[in-house]
Tab-separated table of N, CA and C in Angstrom:
chain	number	residue	atom	x	y	z
A	1	MET	N	74.725	91.304	69.033
A	1	MET	CA	74.608	92.610	69.664
A	1	MET	C	73.141	92.987	69.875
A	2	LEU	N	72.322	92.848	68.832
A	2	LEU	CA	70.896	93.162	68.969
A	2	LEU	C	70.217	92.242	69.965
A	3	ARG	N	70.658	90.976	70.007
A	3	ARG	CA	70.062	90.030	70.944
A	3	ARG	C	70.264	90.500	72.382
A	4	LYS	N	71.446	91.027	72.666
A	4	LYS	CA	71.729	91.541	74.012
A	4	LYS	C	70.899	92.786	74.317
A	5	LEU	N	70.628	93.587	73.308
A	5	LEU	CA	69.851	94.808	73.496
A	5	LEU	C	68.412	94.495	73.907
A	6	PHE	N	67.828	93.469	73.313
A	6	PHE	CA	66.434	93.119	73.589
A	6	PHE	C	66.275	92.097	74.708
A	7	ALA	N	67.338	91.418	75.098
A	7	ALA	CA	67.256	90.388	76.133
A	7	ALA	C	66.711	90.983	77.422
A	8	THR	N	65.842	90.229	78.071
A	8	THR	CA	65.234	90.719	79.310
A	8	THR	C	64.821	89.546	80.173
A	9	ASP	N	64.571	89.831	81.429
A	9	ASP	CA	64.052	88.792	82.303
A	9	ASP	C	62.549	88.636	82.053
A	10	ASP	N	61.955	87.692	82.741
A	10	ASP	CA	60.534	87.398	82.555
A	10	ASP	C	59.724	87.888	83.758
A	11	SER	N	60.137	89.012	84.318
A	11	SER	CA	59.586	89.466	85.583
A	11	SER	C	58.512	90.538	85.410
A	12	ALA	N	57.390	90.327	86.077
A	12	ALA	CA	56.343	91.349	86.113
A	12	ALA	C	56.782	92.527	86.981
A	13	ALA	N	57.587	92.263	88.001
A	13	ALA	CA	58.081	93.344	88.872
A	13	ALA	C	58.981	94.305	88.089
A	14	THR	N	59.818	93.760	87.219
A	14	THR	CA	60.653	94.608	86.364
A	14	THR	C	59.775	95.457	85.453
A	15	SER	N	58.742	94.854	84.915
A	15	SER	CA	57.804	95.591	84.059
A	15	SER	C	57.134	96.727	84.817
A	16	LEU	N	56.742	96.474	86.055
A	16	LEU	CA	56.098	97.502	86.872
A	16	LEU	C	57.057	98.669	87.125
A	17	LEU	N	58.289	98.370	87.474
A	17	LEU	CA	59.286	99.410	87.716
A	17	LEU	C	59.509	100.248	86.456
A	18	ARG	N	59.640	99.578	85.318
A	18	ARG	CA	59.845	100.255	84.029
A	18	ARG	C	58.651	101.117	83.669
A	19	LEU	N	57.464	100.595	83.853
A	19	LEU	CA	56.246	101.316	83.492
A	19	LEU	C	56.079	102.591	84.331
A	20	VAL	N	56.307	102.502	85.623
A	20	VAL	CA	56.162	103.680	86.485
A	20	VAL	C	57.197	104.736	86.116
A	21	LEU	N	58.445	104.330	85.923
A	21	LEU	CA	59.470	105.296	85.523
A	21	LEU	C	59.111	105.912	84.173
A	22	GLY	N	58.600	105.103	83.253
A	22	GLY	CA	58.209	105.600	81.936
A	22	GLY	C	57.091	106.619	82.012
A	23	ILE	N	56.102	106.375	82.847
A	23	ILE	CA	54.988	107.317	82.990
A	23	ILE	C	55.486	108.645	83.548
A	24	VAL	N	56.342	108.577	84.566
A	24	VAL	CA	56.871	109.806	85.173
A	24	VAL	C	57.653	110.615	84.142
A	25	PHE	N	58.532	109.960	83.393
A	25	PHE	CA	59.356	110.710	82.448
A	25	PHE	C	58.600	111.118	81.198
A	26	PHE	N	57.647	110.316	80.764
A	26	PHE	CA	56.823	110.740	79.628
A	26	PHE	C	56.038	111.998	79.990
A	27	ALA	N	55.476	112.042	81.205
A	27	ALA	CA	54.716	113.226	81.628
A	27	ALA	C	55.612	114.463	81.657
A	28	HIS	N	56.816	114.325	82.201
A	28	HIS	CA	57.743	115.462	82.219
A	28	HIS	C	58.157	115.854	80.798
A	29	GLY	N	58.395	114.859	79.971
A	29	GLY	CA	58.757	115.129	78.580
A	29	GLY	C	57.623	115.769	77.800
A	30	ALA	N	56.383	115.349	78.069
A	30	ALA	CA	55.222	115.930	77.385
A	30	ALA	C	55.023	117.382	77.792
A	31	GLN	N	55.359	117.732	79.028
A	31	GLN	CA	55.326	119.141	79.425
A	31	GLN	C	56.276	119.950	78.563
A	32	LYS	N	57.466	119.412	78.375
A	32	LYS	CA	58.509	120.139	77.655
A	32	LYS	C	58.307	120.101	76.140
A	33	MET	N	57.881	118.972	75.620
A	33	MET	CA	57.752	118.797	74.174
A	33	MET	C	56.437	119.380	73.644
A	34	LEU	N	55.328	119.108	74.344
A	34	LEU	CA	54.000	119.423	73.819
A	34	LEU	C	53.238	120.481	74.607
A	35	GLY	N	53.761	120.877	75.753
A	35	GLY	CA	53.044	121.838	76.593
A	35	GLY	C	51.910	121.206	77.374
A	36	TRP	N	51.860	119.874	77.440
A	36	TRP	CA	50.820	119.192	78.208
A	36	TRP	C	51.092	119.359	79.700
A	37	PHE	N	50.087	119.121	80.509
A	37	PHE	CA	50.191	119.104	81.970
A	37	PHE	C	50.785	120.399	82.514
A	38	GLY	N	50.450	121.521	81.902
A	38	GLY	CA	50.907	122.813	82.381
A	38	GLY	C	52.327	123.178	81.984
A	39	GLY	N	52.896	122.460	81.040
A	39	GLY	CA	54.268	122.739	80.614
A	39	GLY	C	54.364	123.911	79.660
A	40	GLN	N	55.594	124.293	79.372
A	40	GLN	CA	55.850	125.444	78.502
A	40	GLN	C	55.865	125.090	77.021
A	41	GLY	N	55.892	123.816	76.689
A	41	GLY	CA	55.997	123.423	75.298
A	41	GLY	C	57.435	123.492	74.816
A	42	PHE	N	57.633	123.083	73.577
A	42	PHE	CA	58.979	122.938	73.035
A	42	PHE	C	59.756	124.249	73.004
A	43	SER	N	59.203	125.274	72.354
A	43	SER	CA	59.955	126.527	72.207
A	43	SER	C	60.163	127.210	73.553
A	44	GLY	N	59.180	127.162	74.429
A	44	GLY	CA	59.325	127.752	75.754
A	44	GLY	C	60.393	127.051	76.578
A	45	THR	N	60.434	125.731	76.474
A	45	THR	CA	61.430	124.965	77.219
A	45	THR	C	62.830	125.216	76.670
A	46	ILE	N	62.954	125.222	75.344
A	46	ILE	CA	64.265	125.507	74.742
A	46	ILE	C	64.750	126.878	75.198
A	47	SER	N	63.874	127.849	75.152
A	47	SER	CA	64.223	129.207	75.563
A	47	SER	C	64.650	129.255	77.029
A	48	MET	N	63.917	128.564	77.896
A	48	MET	CA	64.241	128.529	79.315
A	48	MET	C	65.594	127.852	79.557
A	49	PHE	N	65.843	126.734	78.880
A	49	PHE	CA	67.127	126.045	79.030
A	49	PHE	C	68.283	126.953	78.610
A	50	MET	N	68.082	127.665	77.507
A	50	MET	CA	69.158	128.520	76.995
A	50	MET	C	69.373	129.750	77.873
A	51	SER	N	68.307	130.409	78.298
A	51	SER	CA	68.471	131.669	79.041
A	51	SER	C	68.764	131.443	80.522
A	52	TYR	N	68.030	130.557	81.165
A	52	TYR	CA	68.171	130.349	82.600
A	52	TYR	C	69.362	129.460	82.947
A	53	MET	N	69.512	128.355	82.222
A	53	MET	CA	70.561	127.390	82.551
A	53	MET	C	71.778	127.478	81.637
A	54	HIS	N	71.707	128.318	80.618
A	54	HIS	CA	72.815	128.497	79.672
A	54	HIS	C	73.207	127.181	78.991
A	55	ILE	N	72.208	126.401	78.665
A	55	ILE	CA	72.409	125.141	77.951
A	55	ILE	C	72.148	125.400	76.480
A	56	PRO	N	73.097	125.070	75.602
A	56	PRO	CA	72.894	125.287	74.163
A	56	PRO	C	71.676	124.519	73.642
A	57	ALA	N	71.048	125.054	72.611
A	57	ALA	CA	69.820	124.474	72.056
A	57	ALA	C	69.945	122.995	71.693
A	58	PRO	N	71.049	122.533	71.069
A	58	PRO	CA	71.122	121.100	70.751
A	58	PRO	C	71.061	120.207	72.001
A	59	PHE	N	71.686	120.643	73.087
A	59	PHE	CA	71.646	119.855	74.319
A	59	PHE	C	70.281	119.955	74.993
A	60	ALA	N	69.639	121.101	74.886
A	60	ALA	CA	68.290	121.254	75.405
A	60	ALA	C	67.341	120.309	74.657
A	61	PHE	N	67.508	120.240	73.343
A	61	PHE	CA	66.691	119.312	72.543
A	61	PHE	C	66.912	117.870	72.985
A	62	LEU	N	68.167	117.493	73.222
A	62	LEU	CA	68.464	116.125	73.673
A	62	LEU	C	67.816	115.825	75.019
A	63	ALA	N	67.797	116.807	75.916
A	63	ALA	CA	67.161	116.610	77.222
A	63	ALA	C	65.655	116.391	77.067
A	64	ILE	N	65.029	117.196	76.226
A	64	ILE	CA	63.592	117.044	75.977
A	64	ILE	C	63.310	115.690	75.341
A	65	ALA	N	64.104	115.322	74.344
A	65	ALA	CA	63.914	114.038	73.652
A	65	ALA	C	64.125	112.864	74.596
A	66	ALA	N	65.119	112.958	75.484
A	66	ALA	CA	65.389	111.865	76.429
A	66	ALA	C	64.187	111.632	77.338
A	67	GLU	N	63.572	112.708	77.801
A	67	GLU	CA	62.409	112.551	78.672
A	67	GLU	C	61.181	112.078	77.904
A	68	PHE	N	60.894	112.707	76.774
A	68	PHE	CA	59.677	112.380	76.027
A	68	PHE	C	59.777	110.996	75.374
A	69	PHE	N	60.776	110.813	74.518
A	69	PHE	CA	60.904	109.538	73.798
A	69	PHE	C	61.425	108.425	74.707
A	70	GLY	N	62.283	108.789	75.666
A	70	GLY	CA	62.735	107.798	76.641
A	70	GLY	C	61.580	107.308	77.485
A	71	GLY	N	60.728	108.224	77.931
A	71	GLY	CA	59.546	107.831	78.694
A	71	GLY	C	58.610	106.960	77.886
A	72	LEU	N	58.402	107.320	76.623
A	72	LEU	CA	57.549	106.520	75.741
A	72	LEU	C	58.146	105.133	75.519
A	73	GLY	N	59.458	105.077	75.284
A	73	GLY	CA	60.133	103.786	75.122
A	73	GLY	C	60.017	102.925	76.366
A	74	LEU	N	60.121	103.545	77.537
A	74	LEU	CA	59.979	102.792	78.782
A	74	LEU	C	58.550	102.289	78.968
A	75	ILE	N	57.566	103.116	78.658
A	75	ILE	CA	56.174	102.679	78.776
A	75	ILE	C	55.920	101.458	77.896
A	76	LEU	N	56.395	101.503	76.664
A	76	LEU	CA	56.186	100.396	75.727
A	76	LEU	C	57.138	99.235	75.976
A	77	GLY	N	58.214	99.500	76.687
A	77	GLY	CA	59.237	98.474	76.871
A	77	GLY	C	59.975	98.212	75.581
A	78	PHE	N	60.219	99.254	74.807
A	78	PHE	CA	60.898	99.123	73.516
A	78	PHE	C	62.243	99.834	73.582
A	79	LEU	N	63.298	99.102	73.249
A	79	LEU	CA	64.668	99.617	73.358
A	79	LEU	C	64.884	100.189	74.763
A	80	THR	N	64.489	99.413	75.734
A	80	THR	CA	64.473	99.850	77.131
A	80	THR	C	65.842	100.276	77.621
A	81	ARG	N	66.880	99.535	77.283
A	81	ARG	CA	68.216	99.903	77.759
A	81	ARG	C	68.648	101.266	77.213
A	82	ILE	N	68.321	101.541	75.962
A	82	ILE	CA	68.665	102.840	75.371
A	82	ILE	C	67.838	103.951	76.016
A	83	ALA	N	66.543	103.702	76.198
A	83	ALA	CA	65.664	104.692	76.831
A	83	ALA	C	66.131	104.979	78.255
A	84	ALA	N	66.463	103.939	79.003
A	84	ALA	CA	66.920	104.117	80.378
A	84	ALA	C	68.248	104.871	80.411
A	85	PHE	N	69.123	104.599	79.460
A	85	PHE	CA	70.400	105.316	79.401
A	85	PHE	C	70.167	106.806	79.148
A	86	GLY	N	69.267	107.138	78.234
A	86	GLY	CA	68.957	108.543	77.957
A	86	GLY	C	68.411	109.254	79.186
A	87	VAL	N	67.534	108.594	79.910
A	87	VAL	CA	66.980	109.166	81.133
A	87	VAL	C	68.083	109.327	82.182
A	88	ALA	N	68.964	108.339	82.288
A	88	ALA	CA	70.060	108.409	83.259
A	88	ALA	C	70.988	109.585	82.968
A	89	VAL	N	71.346	109.765	81.714
A	89	VAL	CA	72.215	110.897	81.348
A	89	VAL	C	71.519	112.207	81.689
A	90	ASN	N	70.228	112.280	81.403
A	90	ASN	CA	69.439	113.465	81.719
A	90	ASN	C	69.477	113.757	83.219
A	91	MET	N	69.356	112.722	84.047
A	91	MET	CA	69.365	112.900	85.489
A	91	MET	C	70.740	113.322	86.010
A	92	VAL	N	71.805	112.756	85.442
A	92	VAL	CA	73.153	113.152	85.856
A	92	VAL	C	73.385	114.631	85.539
A	93	VAL	N	73.002	115.054	84.350
A	93	VAL	CA	73.166	116.460	83.965
A	93	VAL	C	72.325	117.361	84.877
A	94	ALA	N	71.109	116.939	85.200
A	94	ALA	CA	70.253	117.744	86.088
A	94	ALA	C	70.888	117.892	87.467
A	95	VAL	N	71.477	116.831	87.987
A	95	VAL	CA	72.122	116.905	89.295
A	95	VAL	C	73.323	117.841	89.236
A	96	VAL	N	74.162	117.664	88.237
A	96	VAL	CA	75.388	118.459	88.139
A	96	VAL	C	75.081	119.932	87.866
A	97	MET	N	74.174	120.195	86.935
A	97	MET	CA	73.912	121.575	86.505
A	97	MET	C	73.000	122.360	87.450
A	98	VAL	N	72.078	121.673	88.134
A	98	VAL	CA	71.051	122.401	88.878
A	98	VAL	C	70.951	121.975	90.344
A	99	HIS	N	70.782	120.704	90.600
A	99	HIS	CA	70.306	120.260	91.907
A	99	HIS	C	71.376	120.018	92.962
A	100	SER	N	72.612	119.765	92.588
A	100	SER	CA	73.642	119.471	93.592
A	100	SER	C	73.884	120.645	94.528
A	101	SER	N	73.738	121.853	94.043
A	101	SER	CA	73.953	123.033	94.887
A	101	SER	C	72.847	123.217	95.927
A	102	ASN	N	71.731	122.494	95.784
A	102	ASN	CA	70.615	122.606	96.723
A	102	ASN	C	70.629	121.516	97.785
A	103	GLY	N	71.656	120.672	97.780
A	103	GLY	CA	71.746	119.616	98.774
A	103	GLY	C	71.004	118.361	98.365
A	104	PHE	N	70.924	117.442	99.279
A	104	PHE	CA	70.361	116.127	99.010
A	104	PHE	C	68.831	116.120	98.978
A	105	PHE	N	68.195	116.776	99.929
A	105	PHE	CA	66.757	116.624	100.130
A	105	PHE	C	65.918	117.492	99.201
A	106	MET	N	64.731	116.971	98.883
A	106	MET	CA	63.746	117.755	98.150
A	106	MET	C	63.312	118.923	99.035
A	107	ASN	N	62.674	119.892	98.451
A	107	ASN	CA	62.257	121.105	99.163
A	107	ASN	C	60.835	120.929	99.700
A	108	TRP	N	60.642	119.989	100.611
A	108	TRP	CA	59.312	119.657	101.108
A	108	TRP	C	58.668	120.827	101.848
A	109	THR	N	59.469	121.598	102.568
A	109	THR	CA	58.908	122.668	103.402
A	109	THR	C	58.940	124.030	102.738
A	110	GLY	N	59.575	124.141	101.572
A	110	GLY	CA	59.669	125.416	100.882
A	110	GLY	C	60.682	126.367	101.484
A	111	THR	N	61.606	125.852	102.275
A	111	THR	CA	62.563	126.713	102.961
A	111	THR	C	63.907	126.832	102.253
A	112	GLN	N	64.152	126.032	101.239
A	112	GLN	CA	65.415	126.159	100.509
A	112	GLN	C	65.151	126.748	99.136
A	113	LYS	N	66.207	127.176	98.460
A	113	LYS	CA	66.029	127.900	97.195
A	113	LYS	C	65.660	127.007	96.014
A	114	GLY	N	65.855	125.725	96.125
A	114	GLY	CA	65.529	124.809	95.034
A	114	GLY	C	65.400	123.393	95.542
A	115	GLU	N	65.304	122.473	94.615
A	115	GLU	CA	65.135	121.054	94.950
A	115	GLU	C	66.483	120.350	95.020
A	116	GLY	N	66.627	119.448	95.980
A	116	GLY	CA	67.819	118.620	96.089
A	116	GLY	C	67.799	117.498	95.066
A	117	PHE	N	68.721	116.560	95.196
A	117	PHE	CA	68.876	115.531	94.165
A	117	PHE	C	68.454	114.129	94.604
A	118	GLU	N	67.698	113.986	95.683
A	118	GLU	CA	67.299	112.653	96.129
A	118	GLU	C	66.422	111.938	95.089
A	119	TYR	N	65.504	112.649	94.466
A	119	TYR	CA	64.652	112.076	93.412
A	119	TYR	C	65.503	111.572	92.251
A	120	HIS	N	66.483	112.361	91.874
A	120	HIS	CA	67.337	112.016	90.746
A	120	HIS	C	68.154	110.763	91.040
A	121	LEU	N	68.583	110.625	92.287
A	121	LEU	CA	69.330	109.442	92.698
A	121	LEU	C	68.463	108.188	92.587
A	122	LEU	N	67.205	108.299	92.988
A	122	LEU	CA	66.282	107.168	92.833
A	122	LEU	C	66.072	106.826	91.355
A	123	ALA	N	65.892	107.838	90.530
A	123	ALA	CA	65.714	107.601	89.097
A	123	ALA	C	66.955	106.938	88.506
A	124	LEU	N	68.136	107.358	88.953
A	124	LEU	CA	69.381	106.743	88.467
A	124	LEU	C	69.475	105.276	88.879
A	125	ALA	N	69.040	104.953	90.078
A	125	ALA	CA	69.043	103.553	90.519
A	125	ALA	C	68.103	102.705	89.666
A	126	VAL	N	66.923	103.238	89.370
A	126	VAL	CA	65.958	102.500	88.548
A	126	VAL	C	66.484	102.330	87.124
A	127	THR	N	67.081	103.383	86.557
A	127	THR	CA	67.620	103.258	85.197
A	127	THR	C	68.763	102.260	85.153
A	128	ALA	N	69.608	102.242	86.179
A	128	ALA	CA	70.700	101.264	86.225
A	128	ALA	C	70.131	99.843	86.249
A	129	PHE	N	69.108	99.629	87.062
A	129	PHE	CA	68.456	98.324	87.134
A	129	PHE	C	67.917	97.900	85.767
A	130	LEU	N	67.243	98.820	85.089
A	130	LEU	CA	66.658	98.498	83.787
A	130	LEU	C	67.724	98.283	82.717
A	131	MET	N	68.824	99.009	82.785
A	131	MET	CA	69.903	98.782	81.818
A	131	MET	C	70.534	97.413	82.028
A	132	ILE	N	70.566	96.941	83.269
A	132	ILE	CA	71.142	95.621	83.564
A	132	ILE	C	70.162	94.502	83.241
A	133	ARG	N	68.923	94.617	83.684
A	133	ARG	CA	67.952	93.525	83.590
A	133	ARG	C	67.071	93.553	82.353
A	134	GLY	N	66.895	94.708	81.745
A	134	GLY	CA	66.017	94.797	80.593
A	134	GLY	C	64.614	95.228	80.987
A	135	ALA	N	63.671	95.021	80.085
A	135	ALA	CA	62.332	95.593	80.196
A	135	ALA	C	61.350	94.789	81.029
A	136	GLY	N	61.578	93.518	81.202
A	136	GLY	CA	60.625	92.675	81.917
A	136	GLY	C	59.656	91.977	80.976
A	137	ALA	N	58.737	91.242	81.577
A	137	ALA	CA	57.846	90.350	80.826
A	137	ALA	C	56.878	91.085	79.900
A	138	LEU	N	56.291	92.141	80.369
A	138	LEU	CA	55.258	92.832	79.603
A	138	LEU	C	55.876	93.969	78.803
A	139	SER	N	56.565	93.624	77.723
A	139	SER	CA	57.289	94.635	76.959
A	139	SER	C	57.465	94.205	75.510
A	140	LEU	N	57.680	95.190	74.661
A	140	LEU	CA	57.996	94.879	73.265
A	140	LEU	C	59.366	94.219	73.155
A	141	ASP	N	60.310	94.612	74.010
A	141	ASP	CA	61.620	93.964	74.014
A	141	ASP	C	61.488	92.465	74.269
A	142	HIS	N	60.628	92.094	75.224
A	142	HIS	CA	60.412	90.675	75.537
A	142	HIS	C	59.797	89.957	74.343
A	143	LEU	N	58.856	90.613	73.673
A	143	LEU	CA	58.254	90.026	72.468
A	143	LEU	C	59.296	89.791	71.384
A	144	VAL	N	60.147	90.790	71.148
A	144	VAL	CA	61.190	90.666	70.136
A	144	VAL	C	62.176	89.564	70.519
A	145	ALA	N	62.583	89.545	71.781
A	145	ALA	CA	63.569	88.567	72.239
A	145	ALA	C	63.040	87.140	72.141
A	146	THR	N	61.776	86.937	72.457
A	146	THR	CA	61.225	85.582	72.418
A	146	THR	C	60.795	85.164	71.019
A	147	ALA	N	60.551	86.119	70.128
A	147	ALA	CA	60.155	85.794	68.758
A	147	ALA	C	61.354	85.514	67.869
A	148	SER	N	62.531	86.007	68.251
A	148	SER	CA	63.726	85.815	67.429
A	148	SER	C	64.243	84.398	67.588
A	149	PRO	N	64.435	83.706	66.465
A	149	PRO	CA	64.985	82.358	66.573
A	149	PRO	C	66.451	82.415	67.013
A	150	THR	N	66.793	81.548	67.946
A	150	THR	CA	68.164	81.474	68.414
A	150	THR	C	68.921	80.506	67.518
A	151	VAL	N	70.054	80.955	67.028
A	151	VAL	CA	70.872	80.097	66.162
A	151	VAL	C	71.589	79.092	67.026
A	152	GLN	N	71.383	77.807	66.740
A	152	GLN	CA	72.064	76.744	67.448
A	152	GLN	C	73.389	76.457	66.748
A	153	PRO	N	74.518	76.453	67.471
A	153	PRO	CA	75.809	76.199	66.822
A	153	PRO	C	75.837	74.877	66.053
A	154	SER	N	75.215	73.831	66.580
A	154	SER	CA	75.238	72.533	65.877
A	154	SER	C	74.429	72.581	64.584
A	155	LEU	N	73.354	73.375	64.562
A	155	LEU	CA	72.542	73.483	63.353
A	155	LEU	C	73.232	74.367	62.306
A	156	ALA	N	73.991	75.334	62.752
A	156	ALA	CA	74.659	76.240	61.818
A	156	ALA	C	75.733	75.532	61.009
A	157	ARG	N	76.332	74.457	61.520
A	157	ARG	CA	77.381	73.719	60.812
A	157	ARG	C	76.818	72.752	59.793
A	158	SER	N	75.578	72.373	59.904
A	158	SER	CA	75.010	71.342	59.013
A	158	SER	C	74.856	71.816	57.602
């Protein structure tokens, strides 16, 4: 089971995709968790989730953790499938709870009341790819997978 969790391809392109998604989500998570990059910080974000979106505090915490720790996991390429799954769940909830009512397109011209879900759809595609393929060559998952000795069935019987 653990072997499947860490298994990954040897692709630099996969690593690039993972790294970019990780940077984007870590930055968003750092806004919510730490107040970096003009964010509200942890208590401000929890309060906003509860009052504006009517999301209970435990679920608000999970959303913040998925972005912050999921982004960090993606940057490092550590437990990539779990990190990507957390980000994917976060994106599905964002689409259902907030963005689906605003249509497909982002609010490029400022003429609609909110943002559409096209960005979220792209993030979901990238997370699906990473859950299937793994972290790529430049990752802690790849290091773990290649450092673990593979048990040979013929050697195990001896």
